[in-house]
Amino acid sequence: MSLTHDVTPSSDVGLAARPAWRALVAHHATIAQAQLRELFSADADRGDRYALEAAGLYLDYSKNRITDQTLKLLAALAGECGLRERIAAMFRGDAINTTERRAVLHVALRAPASEKIFVDGVDVVAEVHTVLDRMAAFAEELRSGRWLGHTGKRIRNIISIGIGGSDLGPVMACEALRFYSQRDLTVRFVSNVDATDLVEATRDLDAAETLFIVCSKTFTTLETLTNAHAARAWCLGQLGDDKAVGRHFVAVSTNADGVRSFGIARENMFGFWDWVGGRYSMDSAIGLATMIAIGPAHFRSMLAGFRAMDEHFRSAPVERNLPALHGLLAIWNVNFLGASTLAVLPYDQYLKRFPAYLQQLTMESNGKHVTRDGVPVDFETAPILWGEPGTNGQHSFYQLIHQGTRLVPCDFIGFCQGLNPLGRQHDLLMSNLFAQTEALAFGKTAAEVAAEGTPEALVPHRVFEGNRPTNTLLAERLTPATLGALVALYEHSVFTQGVIWDIDSFDQWGVELGKALALRTTPELESATEPALAHDSSTNALIRRYRHSRNNSRTA
Ligand code: G6Q
């Protein structure tokens, strides 16, 4: 079989009507059968030519199924779609989240204090730095042991309660930067409305030594408020005094009224703004747990890493622009090579939550079916993103990537220096990364397999077709700054893809329907009398079965 597809849109309006898109369709037809083996043997410098470096990250994109012409046409497409203008509009604070009529200014979260960005006449950078300074003062109080709990004990455990964009970023960052964390502080996260999450997070803790950070932009999210109330009950159950809330709960939110009615005082609330999207908020006050874990200096160095990539994205020409190029290669793989997925494979254990974080960033941002004008798209949008740290994945799903029937482009991420040197282990880790990209690109032909003396019947099983596209991202070390640059790279790559597809990457209407149906269903599950159900027959039967079991278990 051949991993060659034709999924390009056929209509002659919108994206498909753009000259560069048409040229890409024609170009694809000429190189659809191109093999990475041939492309590399025709150009001895390909590995050096198709590489870029910015903000401490080196991207080798040579193992993509592209030529100079592909890159030229992708850059032309970016020009026709107005990428440069759209980048400028984002940095200016225009309301580019059109369906929610909001500015999209996560770049302001990492702007230096000297910069000014105005939203509705207010300099948001000054506000950002005021909050950062308050966060730093609070983090230092906790880290030094000056912040005491209600009974006078030192706080040793931090539990951050939030979900989605108010959880995945700090979860990922705290894990990614664990090497830099203060080890006598335990930092945990609770997100799921499944009580198990909170119960397991608190079961071995002393409430007198535990501080909760309730993270919710809206402060109305069902899961977070349910968990926050349960946490308060747990805390007060041990400490027996309502006043304890003041020493054991702080909030991160844009909703001061909601925070106050929960019982958290204004001075214990850290604000952010509606121009910070949830999945773009790990470097706002939502990252308070991260700052407590790694300290304000490391947090600021993470912001500097973000900023370095922001500046590169804003100023570099598309052909030499790392996030733009990364995004355009995704467009090529999705829309021209027919890849419906992207595997992100970090060869660093500390990055084990990075794929989960990127899932929300990419799939919630670009998993859309209409353009900004509401016109249904006739092309594929966001690929399904997934991944696991190497080398674990090699002993699990890499089989499919090497020999399966689907095209799975991969991003490999590695570091030249490991943070925990131990014998040869880092060399072993990285040699596996390099070997995987080599095997995926160049494979092993039937002739090569047979030449090794393989019995004829086994030859087809041992053939590797190769020609699987990969990117490799290399950095010196996993530092706070590297992490910031890496996250900003993906943020801006997602932005680039959204611009090409002409979709709103900053709304998330797709999460609403399920929420609304759950609100209707909860009273039906809880009602003391048998409710009249008006769902479909499947949902009705599931609800009845659940009620039956639940009621039986209560009377047993
Ligand atoms: C992210 C989404 C979503 C959001 C959560 C939590 O971009 O908007 O994941 O972050 O629903 O929302 P709150 O922070 O308002 O609780």
Coordinates of C-alpha atoms and ligand atoms in Angstrom, one line a residue:
M1 CA 0.0 0.0 0.0
S2 CA 1.0 3.6 -0.4
L3 CA 0.4 6.3 2.1
T4 CA -0.8 8.7 -0.6
H5 CA -4.1 10.5 -0.3
D6 CA -6.2 13.0 -2.0
V7 CA -8.2 15.0 0.4
T8 CA -7.8 18.4 -0.9
P9 CA -11.0 20.5 -1.2
S10 CA -12.6 20.5 -4.6
S11 CA -14.8 23.6 -4.4
D12 CA -13.7 26.8 -6.1
V13 CA -14.5 29.2 -3.3
G14 CA -12.8 30.1 0.0
L15 CA -9.4 28.4 0.6
A16 CA -9.6 26.2 -2.4
A17 CA -9.9 29.2 -4.7
R18 CA -6.7 30.8 -3.5
P19 CA -4.0 30.7 -6.2
A20 CA -1.4 29.3 -3.8
W21 CA -3.7 26.6 -2.7
R22 CA -4.4 25.6 -6.4
A23 CA -0.7 25.7 -7.0
L24 CA -0.2 23.4 -4.0
V25 CA -2.8 21.0 -5.3
A26 CA -1.0 20.8 -8.7
H27 CA 2.4 20.6 -7.0
H28 CA 1.1 17.8 -4.7
A29 CA 0.2 15.8 -7.8
T30 CA 3.8 16.0 -9.0
I31 CA 5.4 15.0 -5.7
A32 CA 2.8 12.7 -4.2
Q33 CA 5.0 9.7 -4.9
A34 CA 8.2 11.4 -3.8
Q35 CA 10.3 9.3 -1.4
L36 CA 12.4 10.8 1.4
R37 CA 15.1 8.4 0.4
E38 CA 15.3 10.0 -3.0
L39 CA 14.9 13.6 -1.7
F40 CA 17.8 13.0 0.7
S41 CA 20.1 11.4 -1.9
A42 CA 19.4 14.2 -4.4
D43 CA 20.5 16.8 -1.9
A44 CA 23.4 16.1 0.5
D45 CA 22.7 19.3 2.4
R46 CA 19.0 18.7 3.0
G47 CA 19.4 18.0 6.7
D48 CA 21.2 21.4 7.2
R49 CA 19.1 23.4 4.8
Y50 CA 15.8 22.4 6.2
A51 CA 16.5 23.4 9.7
L52 CA 15.7 26.6 11.7
E53 CA 16.7 27.9 15.1
A54 CA 14.9 30.4 17.4
A55 CA 14.5 31.1 21.1
G56 CA 16.8 28.2 22.0
L57 CA 14.9 25.6 19.9
Y58 CA 16.3 23.9 16.8
L59 CA 13.8 22.5 14.4
D60 CA 14.9 19.9 11.8
Y61 CA 12.0 19.7 9.3
S62 CA 14.0 17.9 6.6
K63 CA 12.3 14.6 7.1
N64 CA 9.0 16.0 5.8
R65 CA 7.8 15.1 2.3
I66 CA 8.5 18.5 0.9
T67 CA 10.7 20.3 -1.6
D68 CA 11.8 23.9 -2.0
Q69 CA 8.8 24.4 -4.2
T70 CA 6.5 23.1 -1.4
L71 CA 7.9 25.6 1.0
K72 CA 7.7 28.4 -1.5
L73 CA 4.0 27.7 -2.1
L74 CA 3.2 27.3 1.6
A75 CA 4.8 30.6 2.3
A76 CA 2.8 32.1 -0.6
L77 CA -0.4 30.6 0.9
A78 CA 0.5 32.3 4.2
G79 CA 0.8 35.6 2.4
E80 CA -2.5 35.2 0.6
C81 CA -4.2 34.3 3.9
G82 CA -2.8 37.4 5.5
L83 CA -0.8 35.7 8.2
R84 CA 1.5 38.7 8.8
E85 CA -1.5 41.0 9.2
R86 CA -3.3 38.6 11.5
I87 CA -0.2 38.3 13.7
A88 CA 0.0 42.1 13.9
A89 CA -3.7 42.2 14.8
M90 CA -3.2 39.7 17.6
F91 CA -0.2 41.6 19.1
R92 CA -2.2 44.9 18.7
G93 CA -5.0 43.6 20.8
D94 CA -7.7 43.6 18.0
A95 CA -10.8 41.5 18.8
I96 CA -9.6 38.6 16.7
N97 CA -11.8 36.1 18.7
T98 CA -14.7 37.2 16.6
T99 CA -17.4 34.9 17.9
E100 CA -16.8 36.1 21.4
R101 CA -15.7 39.6 20.4
R102 CA -12.6 39.5 22.4
A103 CA -8.9 40.4 22.0
V104 CA -6.5 37.4 22.2
L105 CA -3.6 38.7 24.1
H106 CA -1.7 35.9 25.8
V107 CA 1.4 37.5 24.3
A108 CA 0.8 40.4 26.8
L109 CA 1.2 38.0 29.7
R110 CA 4.9 37.8 28.8
A111 CA 5.6 41.3 27.6
P112 CA 8.2 43.2 29.5
A113 CA 7.0 46.0 31.9
S114 CA 8.4 48.6 29.5
E115 CA 6.0 47.6 26.7
K116 CA 2.5 49.0 26.4
I117 CA -0.5 47.3 25.0
F118 CA -3.9 48.9 25.3
V119 CA -7.3 47.2 25.5
D120 CA -10.2 49.7 25.8
G121 CA -7.8 52.4 26.8
V122 CA -6.2 50.4 29.6
D123 CA -2.5 49.4 29.5
V124 CA -2.8 45.7 30.1
V125 CA 0.9 45.1 30.4
A126 CA 1.0 47.2 33.6
E127 CA -1.9 45.2 35.0
V128 CA -0.1 41.9 34.1
H129 CA 3.0 43.0 36.1
T130 CA 1.0 44.1 39.1
V131 CA -0.5 40.7 39.3
L132 CA 2.8 39.0 38.7
D133 CA 4.4 41.0 41.6
R134 CA 1.5 40.0 43.9
M135 CA 1.9 36.3 42.8
A136 CA 5.6 36.5 43.5
A137 CA 5.1 38.0 47.0
F138 CA 2.6 35.3 47.8
A139 CA 4.7 32.5 46.3
E140 CA 7.7 33.6 48.4
E141 CA 5.6 33.7 51.6
L142 CA 4.6 30.1 51.0
R143 CA 8.0 28.9 49.9
S144 CA 9.7 30.5 52.9
G145 CA 7.2 29.1 55.4
R146 CA 6.0 32.6 56.4
W147 CA 2.4 31.9 55.3
L148 CA 0.9 29.9 58.1
G149 CA -2.3 27.9 58.2
H150 CA -5.2 28.6 60.5
T151 CA -3.6 26.7 63.4
G152 CA -0.2 28.2 62.9
K153 CA 1.3 25.3 61.0
R154 CA 3.5 25.8 58.0
I155 CA 1.8 25.1 54.6
R156 CA 3.4 22.0 53.0
N157 CA 0.8 21.0 50.4
I158 CA -0.7 23.0 47.6
I159 CA -3.8 21.7 45.8
S160 CA -4.8 23.6 42.6
I161 CA -8.5 23.0 41.7
G162 CA -9.5 23.8 38.1
I163 CA -10.3 22.1 34.9
G164 CA -9.5 22.4 31.2
G165 CA -7.5 25.5 30.5
S166 CA -7.4 26.2 34.3
D167 CA -5.7 22.9 34.9
L168 CA -3.8 21.3 32.0
G169 CA -1.2 24.1 31.7
P170 CA -0.1 24.2 35.3
V171 CA -0.3 20.4 35.5
M172 CA 2.0 20.1 32.5
A173 CA 4.4 22.9 33.6
C174 CA 4.7 21.7 37.2
E175 CA 5.7 18.3 35.9
A176 CA 7.9 19.7 33.2
L177 CA 9.8 21.9 35.6
R178 CA 9.8 19.5 38.6
F179 CA 13.6 19.5 38.5
Y180 CA 13.5 23.2 39.5
S181 CA 10.8 22.8 42.2
Q182 CA 11.1 23.2 45.9
R183 CA 10.9 19.6 47.0
D184 CA 9.5 20.1 50.5
L185 CA 6.3 21.5 49.0
T186 CA 3.8 19.0 47.6
V187 CA 1.8 20.3 44.6
R188 CA -1.3 18.4 43.4
F189 CA -4.1 19.1 41.0
V190 CA -7.8 18.2 41.2
S191 CA -9.9 18.6 38.1
N192 CA -12.5 15.8 37.6
V193 CA -15.9 16.1 39.1
D194 CA -15.4 12.4 39.9
A195 CA -15.0 12.6 43.7
T196 CA -12.1 10.1 43.4
D197 CA -9.9 13.0 42.2
L198 CA -10.3 15.1 45.3
V199 CA -10.5 12.2 47.7
E200 CA -7.3 10.7 46.5
A201 CA -5.6 14.1 46.4
T202 CA -6.4 14.8 50.1
R203 CA -6.5 11.4 51.7
D204 CA -3.0 11.5 53.2
L205 CA -2.9 15.2 53.9
D206 CA -3.3 17.3 57.0
A207 CA -5.8 20.2 56.3
A208 CA -3.8 22.4 58.7
E209 CA -0.8 22.2 56.3
T210 CA -2.8 22.4 53.0
L211 CA -3.7 25.4 50.8
F212 CA -6.2 25.2 48.0
I213 CA -5.9 27.4 44.9
V214 CA -9.3 27.6 43.2
C215 CA -8.6 28.4 39.5
S216 CA -11.5 29.4 37.4
K217 CA -11.7 32.2 34.9
T218 CA -15.5 32.4 35.2
F219 CA -15.9 31.0 38.7
T220 CA -19.0 29.3 37.5
T221 CA -17.6 26.0 36.2
L222 CA -19.5 23.1 37.7
E223 CA -16.6 20.8 38.2
T224 CA -14.4 23.4 39.8
L225 CA -17.0 24.9 42.1
T226 CA -18.2 21.4 43.2
N227 CA -14.6 20.4 44.0
A228 CA -13.9 23.7 45.7
H229 CA -17.0 23.4 47.9
A230 CA -16.1 19.8 48.8
A231 CA -12.5 20.9 49.5
R232 CA -13.8 23.5 51.9
A233 CA -16.0 21.0 53.6
W234 CA -13.0 18.7 54.0
C235 CA -10.8 21.5 55.3
L236 CA -13.4 22.8 57.7
G237 CA -14.2 19.3 58.8
Q238 CA -10.7 19.0 60.1
L239 CA -10.1 22.5 61.3
G240 CA -13.6 23.2 62.6
D241 CA -13.7 26.9 62.1
D242 CA -15.1 28.9 59.1
K243 CA -12.3 31.5 59.5
A244 CA -9.9 28.9 58.4
V245 CA -11.0 29.6 54.8
G246 CA -9.0 32.8 54.8
R247 CA -5.7 31.0 55.4
H248 CA -6.4 27.9 53.3
F249 CA -8.1 29.1 50.1
V250 CA -7.0 31.5 47.5
A251 CA -8.6 32.1 44.1
V252 CA -7.5 32.8 40.5
S253 CA -10.3 34.3 38.5
T254 CA -11.8 37.2 36.5
N255 CA -15.0 37.0 38.6
A256 CA -14.4 39.0 41.8
D257 CA -18.1 38.7 42.8
G258 CA -18.1 34.9 42.5
V259 CA -14.9 34.6 44.5
R260 CA -16.3 36.8 47.2
S261 CA -19.5 34.8 47.5
F262 CA -17.4 31.6 47.9
G263 CA -15.9 33.3 50.9
I264 CA -12.4 34.2 49.6
A265 CA -11.3 37.7 50.4
R266 CA -10.2 40.2 47.7
E267 CA -6.6 40.2 48.9
N268 CA -6.5 36.4 48.4
M269 CA -7.7 36.6 44.8
F270 CA -5.3 36.9 41.8
G271 CA -6.9 38.3 38.7
F272 CA -6.6 37.9 35.0
W273 CA -8.6 39.1 32.1
D274 CA -11.2 38.1 29.5
W275 CA -8.6 38.5 26.8
V276 CA -6.7 35.5 28.1
G277 CA -8.2 32.3 26.7
G278 CA -8.3 29.3 29.1
R279 CA -6.0 27.2 27.1
Y280 CA -3.6 30.1 26.7
S281 CA -3.5 31.0 30.4
M282 CA -0.7 28.9 32.0
D283 CA 1.5 31.9 32.1
S284 CA -1.1 34.1 33.8
A285 CA -2.1 33.8 37.5
I286 CA -3.5 30.4 36.5
G287 CA 0.1 29.4 36.8
L288 CA 0.2 30.3 40.5
A289 CA 0.9 26.7 41.5
T290 CA 3.7 26.6 39.0
M291 CA 5.2 29.7 40.4
I292 CA 4.9 28.4 44.0
A293 CA 6.6 25.2 42.9
I294 CA 9.5 26.6 40.9
G295 CA 9.8 30.1 42.4
P296 CA 9.2 33.5 40.9
A297 CA 12.7 33.8 39.3
H298 CA 12.2 30.5 37.3
F299 CA 8.6 31.6 36.4
R300 CA 9.9 34.9 35.0
S301 CA 12.5 33.0 33.1
M302 CA 9.8 30.8 31.6
L303 CA 8.0 34.0 30.6
A304 CA 11.2 35.2 28.9
G305 CA 11.3 32.0 26.9
F306 CA 7.7 32.6 25.8
R307 CA 8.6 36.2 24.9
A308 CA 11.6 35.2 22.9
M309 CA 9.4 33.0 20.7
D310 CA 6.7 35.7 20.5
E311 CA 9.2 38.2 19.2
H312 CA 10.6 35.7 16.7
F313 CA 7.0 34.9 15.5
R314 CA 6.1 38.6 15.2
S315 CA 9.2 39.6 13.2
A316 CA 10.8 36.7 11.3
P317 CA 9.8 36.3 7.6
V318 CA 7.5 33.3 7.1
E319 CA 10.2 31.2 5.4
R320 CA 12.5 31.5 8.5
N321 CA 9.7 31.7 11.1
L322 CA 9.7 28.6 13.3
P323 CA 6.1 28.5 14.5
A324 CA 4.7 29.7 11.1
L325 CA 6.7 27.0 9.3
H326 CA 5.6 24.4 11.8
G327 CA 2.0 25.3 11.2
L328 CA 2.4 25.3 7.5
L329 CA 3.9 21.9 7.5
A330 CA 0.9 20.7 9.5
I331 CA -1.3 22.2 6.8
W332 CA 0.7 20.2 4.2
N333 CA 0.5 17.0 6.1
V334 CA -3.2 17.3 6.9
N335 CA -4.7 18.8 3.8
F336 CA -2.4 17.5 1.1
L337 CA -0.9 14.2 2.5
G338 CA -4.2 13.3 4.2
A339 CA -2.8 12.8 7.7
S340 CA -5.6 13.0 10.2
T341 CA -3.4 12.8 13.3
L342 CA -0.2 14.1 14.8
A343 CA 1.9 12.3 17.4
V344 CA 4.0 14.4 19.8
L345 CA 6.7 12.3 21.2
P346 CA 8.9 14.0 23.9
Y347 CA 12.1 12.1 24.7
D348 CA 12.0 13.6 28.3
Q349 CA 10.1 12.1 31.2
Y350 CA 9.5 15.5 32.6
L351 CA 7.4 16.3 29.5
K352 CA 5.0 13.4 30.1
R353 CA 2.0 15.7 30.3
F354 CA 3.0 17.8 27.3
P355 CA 0.9 15.8 24.7
A356 CA -2.2 16.1 27.0
Y357 CA -1.6 19.8 27.2
L358 CA -1.2 20.1 23.5
Q359 CA -4.4 18.1 22.9
Q360 CA -6.4 20.9 24.3
L361 CA -4.3 23.7 22.7
T362 CA -4.6 22.3 19.2
M363 CA -7.9 20.3 19.2
E364 CA -10.0 22.9 21.1
S365 CA -8.5 25.7 19.1
N366 CA -8.7 24.3 15.6
G367 CA -11.3 21.4 15.9
K368 CA -13.8 23.6 14.0
H369 CA -16.1 22.9 11.1
V370 CA -17.0 26.4 9.9
T371 CA -14.9 29.4 8.9
R372 CA -15.0 32.7 10.8
D373 CA -17.9 33.7 8.6
G374 CA -19.8 30.6 9.5
V375 CA -19.4 28.9 6.2
P376 CA -18.8 25.1 6.4
V377 CA -15.3 24.1 5.5
D378 CA -14.6 21.6 2.8
F379 CA -11.2 20.6 4.0
E380 CA -9.9 18.9 7.2
T381 CA -9.0 21.0 10.2
A382 CA -7.2 20.1 13.4
P383 CA -5.5 16.7 13.4
I384 CA -6.0 14.4 16.4
L385 CA -3.1 15.0 18.6
W386 CA -1.7 12.4 21.0
G387 CA 1.5 11.1 22.3
E388 CA 3.6 9.6 25.1
P389 CA 7.2 10.1 26.2
G390 CA 9.9 8.1 24.4
T391 CA 11.1 5.5 24.8
N392 CA 7.9 4.0 26.3
G393 CA 5.9 4.6 23.2
Q394 CA 8.4 2.6 21.1
H395 CA 7.3 -0.6 23.0
S396 CA 3.6 0.2 22.5
F397 CA 2.1 2.1 19.5
Y398 CA 5.1 2.8 17.3
Q399 CA 4.4 -0.4 15.5
L400 CA 1.4 1.3 13.9
I401 CA 3.4 4.4 13.0
H402 CA 6.1 2.3 11.3
Q403 CA 4.0 -0.4 9.6
G404 CA 0.3 0.6 9.9
T405 CA -1.9 1.8 7.1
R406 CA -2.3 5.3 8.4
L407 CA 0.0 8.2 7.9
V408 CA 1.0 9.5 11.4
P409 CA 3.3 12.5 11.2
C410 CA 5.3 12.9 14.4
D411 CA 7.0 15.7 16.3
F412 CA 10.0 14.3 18.2
I413 CA 11.3 16.5 21.1
G414 CA 14.6 16.0 22.7
F415 CA 17.4 17.7 24.7
C416 CA 21.1 17.5 24.2
Q417 CA 21.8 17.4 27.9
G418 CA 19.7 15.4 30.4
L419 CA 18.8 17.0 33.7
N420 CA 19.6 13.8 35.7
P421 CA 22.8 12.3 34.3
L422 CA 23.1 8.7 35.1
G423 CA 25.6 6.5 33.3
R424 CA 24.9 6.2 29.6
Q425 CA 21.2 6.7 29.9
H426 CA 20.9 10.0 28.2
D427 CA 22.9 8.7 25.2
L428 CA 20.6 5.7 25.1
L429 CA 17.5 7.9 25.2
M430 CA 18.7 10.2 22.5
S431 CA 20.0 7.5 20.2
N432 CA 16.5 6.0 20.2
L433 CA 15.0 9.4 19.2
F434 CA 17.4 9.8 16.3
A435 CA 17.0 6.2 15.3
Q436 CA 13.2 6.5 15.2
T437 CA 13.2 9.5 12.9
E438 CA 15.7 7.7 10.6
A439 CA 13.7 4.5 10.5
L440 CA 10.4 6.4 9.9
A441 CA 11.9 8.4 7.0
F442 CA 14.0 5.7 5.3
G443 CA 12.5 2.4 6.3
K444 CA 13.9 -0.9 5.0
T445 CA 13.2 -2.3 1.6
A446 CA 12.3 -5.9 0.8
A447 CA 15.7 -6.3 -0.9
E448 CA 17.5 -5.1 2.2
V449 CA 15.4 -7.4 4.4
A450 CA 16.1 -10.4 2.1
A451 CA 19.8 -9.5 1.9
E452 CA 20.0 -10.1 5.7
G453 CA 19.0 -13.7 5.1
T454 CA 15.4 -13.3 6.2
P455 CA 13.2 -16.3 5.1
E456 CA 11.1 -15.3 2.1
A457 CA 7.8 -15.7 3.9
L458 CA 8.9 -13.3 6.6
V459 CA 10.2 -10.6 4.2
P460 CA 6.9 -8.7 3.8
H461 CA 6.4 -8.6 7.6
R462 CA 9.8 -7.1 8.1
V463 CA 9.6 -4.5 5.4
F464 CA 9.4 -0.8 6.5
E465 CA 8.0 1.4 3.8
G466 CA 9.5 4.5 5.4
N467 CA 8.5 7.9 4.0
R468 CA 6.8 8.8 7.2
P469 CA 7.2 12.6 7.9
T470 CA 8.7 13.8 11.2
N471 CA 9.9 17.0 12.7
T472 CA 12.6 17.0 15.3
L473 CA 12.9 19.7 17.9
L474 CA 16.1 19.8 19.8
A475 CA 17.2 22.1 22.7
E476 CA 20.2 22.3 25.0
R477 CA 18.4 21.5 28.2
L478 CA 14.9 21.5 29.5
T479 CA 14.8 24.8 31.4
P480 CA 11.9 27.1 32.3
A481 CA 12.9 29.3 29.3
T482 CA 13.0 26.4 26.9
L483 CA 9.6 25.3 28.1
G484 CA 8.2 28.8 27.6
A485 CA 9.6 28.8 24.0
L486 CA 8.3 25.4 23.3
V487 CA 4.7 26.2 24.4
A488 CA 4.8 29.5 22.5
L489 CA 6.0 27.6 19.4
Y490 CA 2.9 25.4 19.5
E491 CA 0.6 28.3 20.4
H492 CA 1.7 30.2 17.3
S493 CA 1.8 27.1 15.1
V494 CA -1.9 26.6 16.1
F495 CA -2.5 30.3 15.3
T496 CA -0.9 29.9 11.9
Q497 CA -3.1 26.9 11.0
G498 CA -6.2 28.7 12.1
V499 CA -5.3 31.6 9.9
I500 CA -4.9 29.4 6.9
W501 CA -8.2 27.6 7.6
D502 CA -9.8 30.9 8.4
I503 CA -11.4 29.6 11.6
D504 CA -11.7 31.2 15.0
S505 CA -9.0 29.4 17.0
F506 CA -10.1 31.1 20.2
D507 CA -13.7 30.0 20.9
Q508 CA -14.9 26.6 22.0
W509 CA -18.6 26.3 21.3
G510 CA -18.2 22.6 20.8
V511 CA -18.1 22.0 24.6
E512 CA -21.5 23.7 25.3
L513 CA -24.0 21.1 24.1
G514 CA -22.8 18.3 26.4
K515 CA -22.8 20.7 29.4
A516 CA -26.4 21.8 28.7
L517 CA -27.6 18.2 28.4
A518 CA -25.9 17.2 31.6
L519 CA -27.7 20.0 33.4
R520 CA -31.0 18.6 32.2
T521 CA -30.0 15.1 33.1
T522 CA -28.7 15.6 36.6
P523 CA -32.2 16.2 38.2
E524 CA -33.4 13.2 36.4
L525 CA -30.8 11.0 38.0
E526 CA -31.4 12.6 41.4
S527 CA -35.2 12.9 41.5
A528 CA -36.8 10.9 44.3
T529 CA -39.7 9.9 42.1
E530 CA -39.4 8.2 38.7
P531 CA -39.0 11.1 36.2
A532 CA -40.7 11.2 32.8
L533 CA -37.9 10.8 30.4
A534 CA -38.0 12.4 27.0
H535 CA -34.6 11.6 25.6
D536 CA -34.0 9.1 22.8
S537 CA -34.6 5.4 23.7
S538 CA -30.9 4.7 24.3
T539 CA -30.4 7.6 26.7
N540 CA -33.7 6.9 28.5
A541 CA -32.7 3.2 29.0
L542 CA -29.2 4.2 30.3
I543 CA -30.7 6.6 32.8
R544 CA -33.2 4.1 34.0
R545 CA -30.6 1.4 34.4
Y546 CA -28.4 3.9 36.4
R547 CA -31.3 5.0 38.6
H548 CA -32.2 1.4 39.3
S549 CA -28.7 0.4 40.3
R550 CA -28.2 3.6 42.3
N551 CA -31.5 3.2 44.2
N552 CA -30.8 -0.4 44.9
S553 CA -27.4 0.4 46.3
R554 CA -28.9 3.0 48.6
T555 CA -31.5 0.7 50.0
A556 CA -29.1 -2.3 50.4
Ligands
G6Q1 C1 -10.2 26.7 27.4 C2 -11.6 26.5 27.7 C3 -11.9 25.7 28.9 C4 -11.9 26.4 30.2 C5 -12.5 25.5 31.3 C6 -12.4 26.1 32.7 O1 -9.7 27.4 26.6 O2 -12.2 27.8 27.8 O3 -11.1 24.5 28.9 O4 -10.5 26.7 30.6 O5 -13.8 25.2 30.9 O6 -13.1 27.3 32.7 P1 -13.0 28.2 33.9 O7 -11.6 28.6 34.1 O8 -13.9 29.3 33.7 O9 -13.4 27.4 35.2

